[in-house]
Amino acid sequence: MSPGFLSTQAQAHEKRHKVTVIGSGNWGSTISKIVAENTKEHPDIFEPEVHMWVYEEDVTIPKDSPHYDEAVGDQPQKLTHIINKYHENVKYLPGIKLPSNLIANPSVVDAVKDSSILIFNLPHQFIDRVSSQIKGKIVPFARGISCIKGVHVTDEGISLFSEWIGDGLGIYCGALSGANIASEIAAEKWCGTTIAYDPRPWTRCPRTHQQDQARACACRIPPLDHDTFQLLFERPYFLVSMVSDVAGVSLGGALKNIVALGAGFVVGLGLGDNAKSEIVRRGLLEMIKFGKEFFKETVQPETFTIESAGVADLITSCSSGRNFRCASHAVEQGVSVAEIEAKELNGQKLQGTTTAMEVHSFLKVHNMEKDYPLFTAVNDIIEGKNTYQDLLQLINKRRN
Amino acid sequence: MSPGFLSTQAQAHEKRHKVTVIGSGNWGSTISKIVAENTKEHPDIFEPEVHMWVYEEDVTIPKDSPHYDEAVGDQPQKLTHIINKYHENVKYLPGIKLPSNLIANPSVVDAVKDSSILIFNLPHQFIDRVSSQIKGKIVPFARGISCIKGVHVTDEGISLFSEWIGDGLGIYCGALSGANIASEIAAEKWCGTTIAYDPRPWTRCPRTHQQDQARACACRIPPLDHDTFQLLFERPYFLVSMVSDVAGVSLGGALKNIVALGAGFVVGLGLGDNAKSEIVRRGLLEMIKFGKEFFKETVQPETFTIESAGVADLITSCSSGRNFRCASHAVEQGVSVAEIEAKELNGQKLQGTTTAMEVHSFLKVHNMEKDYPLFTAVNDIIEGKNTYQDLLQLINKRRN
């Protein structure tokens, strides 16, 4: 185990969890703000200081920024330096004051040292690289929460980013997802989220392996249970619901994007709000079916139907999300979704189209396209096999 | 039993159901259009001719109408006459062609004669009067479907309009509800609906009381089961889901209006789409809880979470419904909902405010206001006990 945990320096805090956030984009910085606010409020359970790993880069502070310094001028400065000096991520979350107990750290190995709670909030492409860097350098009984939305679908199967992280590091990793837009939460607008977390509880002290319940050893490490994570993540503007269904929470964040495209098509076709609601409802049914089919009893329908990671995120995505908007614009302008993507997204890709095609390819391997009429119709339209006008007929025909 | 059913005239159709719609407003006329389209397509099961009871009134056809007749001029004509001549309800559903096998009938007693399927689609204030008019004059084994949205809540309890009708007539009555706006469906825009229907199936012939399964008698009346109602109501633009949960379907159409007010408040406060989705989600939770609490095992959570009468209707109501709009306008203009009601609704009342107050009063009798934080907060704001700005704090504080 890491010799640093409960080291001399940490001795006084031996009962507390150290928290590290890996990633510092707008969502990573927002989550860091949240947990740092909470560690400060609960110093009995958490070390107040939270490290946030920042992929170091040189940043020039613009002249109109309140942090512009005449002495520095247009000289580029390290992003970590700026964050630690001004308590603001001027590049990825400008205008939002970060807590002073949040420390930007350019070394991921140093940032995770002694931490028993690791929060992953970085693009999924970086999971493997970061995992290989910190493997063996973390507290062995650390636990992770992945804030990376979605799942990875190939023809061979569906993998969860939380599993990917957990397997890579040899630790347990849960998942956070919900109707969450970083900028709104950073501005402390109110919303909910879902955290899925279901490890085996400790029956012995995770450090000395002595019977924990009997408190035979002196460690007295506070538990890493639902209550602890609720305390770490919940703010008056960010309401947390704790569940055990990691697969359901992760699937919700991926499959909703396919439904959002369908909702966009319907609105683009001028069919009105009731048609959109019906698409959302059909999408929900297919999400539940998909979860049950490929994750059996580990997936709870309630994760989709009553959680923020399910129905709430779905509703938001079908109201104002990027997939929804691009899909409706495509229909209105009579062009392909790919054209709108190229025109409106500045080189970025829609998650919905990729997910729709990956899921479709996966379903095809299982000979199950017909069991998912909405997912299949959305894919067939994106791929140009059908037109927007065919949508309803396809759904009606292939109806469950 | 009614001597008319299987009378000489009807002898040839002895295996068919006669369908009558009671009510001819815009929703009544729309449902009449739907069922008349279907009876015509399934003459093996239904008598093609559908009677629609019309509360007779004198109507003047305006000059710009295609049905304006120089010979008649501005002379008022009977509404039934106009409907039967032009196949259009010029007053309540103008511009929509009605099927020619739909007959407007000014006599409710005549309209229901010999009908084994009675569809109720009139303002709930008229239920008692109509029931007393037709009681004893209907086929005793007739079955009803109430398309009247909502429930009747008093401090003493909650009664369903379908039960009200069924009890009044001594027949079984189910309920239809969903994300349905009459004008959109009349224009054949696509949406879904839910029909709840759960009578004891016939084990004997309903007419002769001989064993039905053995087909001992010659009646061979087709069953009145889920398949029959699906066939009667489903159109390519109106997708029907059949369930057994009459209470859940009815509650959905009432409680959603309280949630829509809450969603309107949140949007009026400028809190964004995620906050609105969270309100919808909390509302859904309280709707499920309410159903379970007061209707025990007869209510299925799935009615709220995956049916058109539940989640889909809720989403539409929280996007573009009248309650939602008035609530958000009230917050934006800093005035009471009652003021907006008076200003924008031309003397009409919002259903949400009435339902919120009735439900709150009912919950108070049961000492359960605190178990429904959203419903209670919405009521307290409407009643002026709290301000719009208190909403989130009230929900957070009283959170389940």
PDB file of N, CA and C in Angstrom, chain A residues 18-24 27-28 30-36 39 46 50-53 108 111-112 115-122 130 134 142-148 165 169 171 173-176 195 229 232-233:
ATOM      1  N   LYS A  18      -8.614  11.615   1.469  1.00  0.00           N
ATOM      2  CA  LYS A  18      -8.088  12.642   0.573  1.00  0.00           C
ATOM      3  C   LYS A  18      -8.747  12.448  -0.799  1.00  0.00           C
ATOM      4  N   VAL A  19      -9.139  13.556  -1.413  1.00  0.00           N
ATOM      5  CA  VAL A  19      -9.889  13.502  -2.667  1.00  0.00           C
ATOM      6  C   VAL A  19      -9.067  14.126  -3.796  1.00  0.00           C
ATOM      7  N   THR A  20      -8.996  13.454  -4.930  1.00  0.00           N
ATOM      8  CA  THR A  20      -8.324  14.005  -6.108  1.00  0.00           C
ATOM      9  C   THR A  20      -9.248  13.937  -7.315  1.00  0.00           C
ATOM     10  N   VAL A  21      -9.250  15.022  -8.068  1.00  0.00           N
ATOM     11  CA  VAL A  21     -10.005  15.037  -9.318  1.00  0.00           C
ATOM     12  C   VAL A  21      -9.008  14.954 -10.474  1.00  0.00           C
ATOM     13  N   ILE A  22      -9.219  14.003 -11.362  1.00  0.00           N
ATOM     14  CA  ILE A  22      -8.320  13.817 -12.499  1.00  0.00           C
ATOM     15  C   ILE A  22      -9.009  14.380 -13.743  1.00  0.00           C
ATOM     16  N   GLY A  23      -8.585  15.573 -14.121  1.00  0.00           N
ATOM     17  CA  GLY A  23      -9.217  16.239 -15.256  1.00  0.00           C
ATOM     18  C   GLY A  23      -9.638  17.644 -14.848  1.00  0.00           C
ATOM     19  N   SER A  24      -9.533  18.583 -15.769  1.00  0.00           N
ATOM     20  CA  SER A  24      -9.794  19.987 -15.417  1.00  0.00           C
ATOM     21  C   SER A  24     -10.400  20.771 -16.571  1.00  0.00           C
ATOM     22  N   TRP A  27     -16.164  20.565 -17.169  1.00  0.00           N
ATOM     23  CA  TRP A  27     -16.883  19.664 -16.265  1.00  0.00           C
ATOM     24  C   TRP A  27     -15.969  19.238 -15.114  1.00  0.00           C
ATOM     25  N   GLY A  28     -14.699  18.980 -15.410  1.00  0.00           N
ATOM     26  CA  GLY A  28     -13.740  18.605 -14.361  1.00  0.00           C
ATOM     27  C   GLY A  28     -13.560  19.728 -13.350  1.00  0.00           C
ATOM     28  N   THR A  30     -15.715  22.076 -12.724  1.00  0.00           N
ATOM     29  CA  THR A  30     -16.983  22.261 -11.997  1.00  0.00           C
ATOM     30  C   THR A  30     -17.111  21.233 -10.884  1.00  0.00           C
ATOM     31  N   ILE A  31     -16.824  19.986 -11.196  1.00  0.00           N
ATOM     32  CA  ILE A  31     -16.896  18.933 -10.178  1.00  0.00           C
ATOM     33  C   ILE A  31     -15.849  19.197  -9.075  1.00  0.00           C
ATOM     34  N   SER A  32     -14.683  19.702  -9.465  1.00  0.00           N
ATOM     35  CA  SER A  32     -13.649  20.029  -8.477  1.00  0.00           C
ATOM     36  C   SER A  32     -14.140  21.116  -7.522  1.00  0.00           C
ATOM     37  N   LYS A  33     -14.805  22.093  -8.087  1.00  0.00           N
ATOM     38  CA  LYS A  33     -15.374  23.171  -7.267  1.00  0.00           C
ATOM     39  C   LYS A  33     -16.334  22.586  -6.239  1.00  0.00           C
ATOM     40  N   ILE A  34     -17.218  21.698  -6.718  1.00  0.00           N
ATOM     41  CA  ILE A  34     -18.215  21.081  -5.840  1.00  0.00           C
ATOM     42  C   ILE A  34     -17.562  20.301  -4.701  1.00  0.00           C
ATOM     43  N   VAL A  35     -16.648  19.403  -5.044  1.00  0.00           N
ATOM     44  CA  VAL A  35     -16.083  18.552  -3.982  1.00  0.00           C
ATOM     45  C   VAL A  35     -15.203  19.363  -3.044  1.00  0.00           C
ATOM     46  N   ALA A  36     -14.517  20.374  -3.565  1.00  0.00           N
ATOM     47  CA  ALA A  36     -13.685  21.192  -2.675  1.00  0.00           C
ATOM     48  C   ALA A  36     -14.552  22.004  -1.709  1.00  0.00           C
ATOM     49  N   THR A  39     -15.429  19.249   0.923  1.00  0.00           N
ATOM     50  CA  THR A  39     -14.356  18.767   1.813  1.00  0.00           C
ATOM     51  C   THR A  39     -14.078  19.823   2.890  1.00  0.00           C
ATOM     52  N   PHE A  46     -13.189  14.441   5.326  1.00  0.00           N
ATOM     53  CA  PHE A  46     -12.310  14.648   4.170  1.00  0.00           C
ATOM     54  C   PHE A  46     -11.168  15.600   4.524  1.00  0.00           C
ATOM     55  N   VAL A  50      -8.145  19.637  -1.885  1.00  0.00           N
ATOM     56  CA  VAL A  50      -8.455  18.739  -3.000  1.00  0.00           C
ATOM     57  C   VAL A  50      -7.485  19.038  -4.140  1.00  0.00           C
ATOM     58  N   HIS A  51      -6.834  18.012  -4.655  1.00  0.00           N
ATOM     59  CA  HIS A  51      -5.975  18.227  -5.815  1.00  0.00           C
ATOM     60  C   HIS A  51      -6.744  17.943  -7.100  1.00  0.00           C
ATOM     61  N   MET A  52      -6.499  18.817  -8.075  1.00  0.00           N
ATOM     62  CA  MET A  52      -7.095  18.622  -9.405  1.00  0.00           C
ATOM     63  C   MET A  52      -5.950  18.500 -10.395  1.00  0.00           C
ATOM     64  N   TRP A  53      -5.898  17.334 -11.032  1.00  0.00           N
ATOM     65  CA  TRP A  53      -4.835  17.195 -12.030  1.00  0.00           C
ATOM     66  C   TRP A  53      -5.186  18.003 -13.272  1.00  0.00           C
ATOM     67  N   VAL A 108       0.026  14.138 -12.426  1.00  0.00           N
ATOM     68  CA  VAL A 108      -1.083  13.265 -12.024  1.00  0.00           C
ATOM     69  C   VAL A 108      -0.628  12.285 -10.940  1.00  0.00           C
ATOM     70  N   ALA A 111      -0.673  14.171  -7.801  1.00  0.00           N
ATOM     71  CA  ALA A 111      -2.047  14.539  -7.426  1.00  0.00           C
ATOM     72  C   ALA A 111      -2.793  13.381  -6.760  1.00  0.00           C
ATOM     73  N   VAL A 112      -2.549  12.166  -7.226  1.00  0.00           N
ATOM     74  CA  VAL A 112      -3.325  11.029  -6.693  1.00  0.00           C
ATOM     75  C   VAL A 112      -2.681  10.398  -5.451  1.00  0.00           C
ATOM     76  N   SER A 115      -4.444   9.522  -2.049  1.00  0.00           N
ATOM     77  CA  SER A 115      -5.885   9.776  -2.159  1.00  0.00           C
ATOM     78  C   SER A 115      -6.680   8.478  -2.123  1.00  0.00           C
ATOM     79  N   SER A 116      -7.695   8.447  -1.300  1.00  0.00           N
ATOM     80  CA  SER A 116      -8.565   7.262  -1.261  1.00  0.00           C
ATOM     81  C   SER A 116      -9.803   7.452  -2.132  1.00  0.00           C
ATOM     82  N   ILE A 117     -10.034   8.677  -2.592  1.00  0.00           N
ATOM     83  CA  ILE A 117     -11.156   8.938  -3.509  1.00  0.00           C
ATOM     84  C   ILE A 117     -10.622   9.603  -4.772  1.00  0.00           C
ATOM     85  N   LEU A 118     -10.785   8.918  -5.885  1.00  0.00           N
ATOM     86  CA  LEU A 118     -10.291   9.416  -7.176  1.00  0.00           C
ATOM     87  C   LEU A 118     -11.482   9.690  -8.089  1.00  0.00           C
ATOM     88  N   ILE A 119     -11.593  10.915  -8.528  1.00  0.00           N
ATOM     89  CA  ILE A 119     -12.712  11.290  -9.393  1.00  0.00           C
ATOM     90  C   ILE A 119     -12.174  11.520 -10.804  1.00  0.00           C
ATOM     91  N   PHE A 120     -12.677  10.741 -11.735  1.00  0.00           N
ATOM     92  CA  PHE A 120     -12.176  10.806 -13.108  1.00  0.00           C
ATOM     93  C   PHE A 120     -13.097  11.654 -13.964  1.00  0.00           C
ATOM     94  N   ASN A 121     -12.541  12.695 -14.521  1.00  0.00           N
ATOM     95  CA  ASN A 121     -13.348  13.619 -15.298  1.00  0.00           C
ATOM     96  C   ASN A 121     -12.503  14.163 -16.439  1.00  0.00           C
ATOM     97  N   LEU A 122     -12.235  13.281 -17.392  1.00  0.00           N
ATOM     98  CA  LEU A 122     -11.390  13.646 -18.540  1.00  0.00           C
ATOM     99  C   LEU A 122     -11.928  12.936 -19.782  1.00  0.00           C
ATOM    100  N   VAL A 130      -3.587   7.748 -18.642  1.00  0.00           N
ATOM    101  CA  VAL A 130      -3.545   8.165 -17.239  1.00  0.00           C
ATOM    102  C   VAL A 130      -3.481   6.944 -16.318  1.00  0.00           C
ATOM    103  N   ILE A 134      -0.574   6.088 -13.370  1.00  0.00           N
ATOM    104  CA  ILE A 134      -0.786   6.092 -11.901  1.00  0.00           C
ATOM    105  C   ILE A 134      -0.940   4.693 -11.314  1.00  0.00           C
ATOM    106  N   ALA A 142      -8.192   2.625  -2.633  1.00  0.00           N
ATOM    107  CA  ALA A 142      -8.868   3.806  -3.189  1.00  0.00           C
ATOM    108  C   ALA A 142     -10.081   3.364  -3.990  1.00  0.00           C
ATOM    109  N   ARG A 143     -11.030   4.291  -4.086  1.00  0.00           N
ATOM    110  CA  ARG A 143     -12.181   4.011  -4.934  1.00  0.00           C
ATOM    111  C   ARG A 143     -12.421   5.183  -5.867  1.00  0.00           C
ATOM    112  N   GLY A 144     -12.901   4.848  -7.046  1.00  0.00           N
ATOM    113  CA  GLY A 144     -13.070   5.884  -8.061  1.00  0.00           C
ATOM    114  C   GLY A 144     -14.517   6.184  -8.368  1.00  0.00           C
ATOM    115  N   ILE A 145     -14.751   7.376  -8.898  1.00  0.00           N
ATOM    116  CA  ILE A 145     -16.046   7.743  -9.495  1.00  0.00           C
ATOM    117  C   ILE A 145     -15.725   8.307 -10.873  1.00  0.00           C
ATOM    118  N   SER A 146     -16.322   7.714 -11.888  1.00  0.00           N
ATOM    119  CA  SER A 146     -16.125   8.219 -13.240  1.00  0.00           C
ATOM    120  C   SER A 146     -17.238   9.203 -13.590  1.00  0.00           C
ATOM    121  N   CYS A 147     -16.844  10.406 -13.976  1.00  0.00           N
ATOM    122  CA  CYS A 147     -17.831  11.404 -14.427  1.00  0.00           C
ATOM    123  C   CYS A 147     -17.848  11.474 -15.948  1.00  0.00           C
ATOM    124  N   ILE A 148     -17.255  10.477 -16.576  1.00  0.00           N
ATOM    125  CA  ILE A 148     -17.180  10.455 -18.036  1.00  0.00           C
ATOM    126  C   ILE A 148     -18.488   9.879 -18.570  1.00  0.00           C
ATOM    127  N   ILE A 165     -11.693   1.996 -16.123  1.00  0.00           N
ATOM    128  CA  ILE A 165     -10.810   2.628 -15.130  1.00  0.00           C
ATOM    129  C   ILE A 165     -10.515   1.651 -13.995  1.00  0.00           C
ATOM    130  N   LEU A 169      -6.809  -0.019 -12.977  1.00  0.00           N
ATOM    131  CA  LEU A 169      -6.119   0.370 -11.749  1.00  0.00           C
ATOM    132  C   LEU A 169      -6.245  -0.670 -10.640  1.00  0.00           C
ATOM    133  N   ILE A 171      -8.943  -1.178  -8.883  1.00  0.00           N
ATOM    134  CA  ILE A 171      -9.771  -0.642  -7.796  1.00  0.00           C
ATOM    135  C   ILE A 171     -11.249  -0.681  -8.241  1.00  0.00           C
ATOM    136  N   CYS A 173     -14.620   1.253  -9.224  1.00  0.00           N
ATOM    137  CA  CYS A 173     -14.974   2.589  -9.734  1.00  0.00           C
ATOM    138  C   CYS A 173     -16.465   2.663 -10.041  1.00  0.00           C
ATOM    139  N   GLY A 174     -17.141   3.650  -9.477  1.00  0.00           N
ATOM    140  CA  GLY A 174     -18.554   3.889  -9.759  1.00  0.00           C
ATOM    141  C   GLY A 174     -18.708   4.949 -10.845  1.00  0.00           C
ATOM    142  N   ALA A 175     -19.918   5.476 -11.009  1.00  0.00           N
ATOM    143  CA  ALA A 175     -20.163   6.432 -12.092  1.00  0.00           C
ATOM    144  C   ALA A 175     -21.139   7.520 -11.669  1.00  0.00           C
ATOM    145  N   LEU A 176     -20.899   8.731 -12.156  1.00  0.00           N
ATOM    146  CA  LEU A 176     -21.807   9.868 -11.939  1.00  0.00           C
ATOM    147  C   LEU A 176     -22.326  10.346 -13.285  1.00  0.00           C
ATOM    148  N   ILE A 195     -25.450   9.187  -8.746  1.00  0.00           N
ATOM    149  CA  ILE A 195     -24.165   8.493  -8.577  1.00  0.00           C
ATOM    150  C   ILE A 195     -24.457   7.016  -8.351  1.00  0.00           C
ATOM    151  N   PHE A 229     -20.242   9.485  -0.231  1.00  0.00           N
ATOM    152  CA  PHE A 229     -20.238  10.104  -1.556  1.00  0.00           C
ATOM    153  C   PHE A 229     -21.329  11.169  -1.686  1.00  0.00           C
ATOM    154  N   LEU A 232     -19.881  14.165  -0.212  1.00  0.00           N
ATOM    155  CA  LEU A 232     -18.792  14.728  -1.022  1.00  0.00           C
ATOM    156  C   LEU A 232     -19.318  15.483  -2.243  1.00  0.00           C
ATOM    157  N   PHE A 233     -20.453  15.028  -2.785  1.00  0.00           N
ATOM    158  CA  PHE A 233     -20.920  15.608  -4.047  1.00  0.00           C
ATOM    159  C   PHE A 233     -22.137  16.530  -3.916  1.00  0.00           C
TER     160      PHE A 233
END
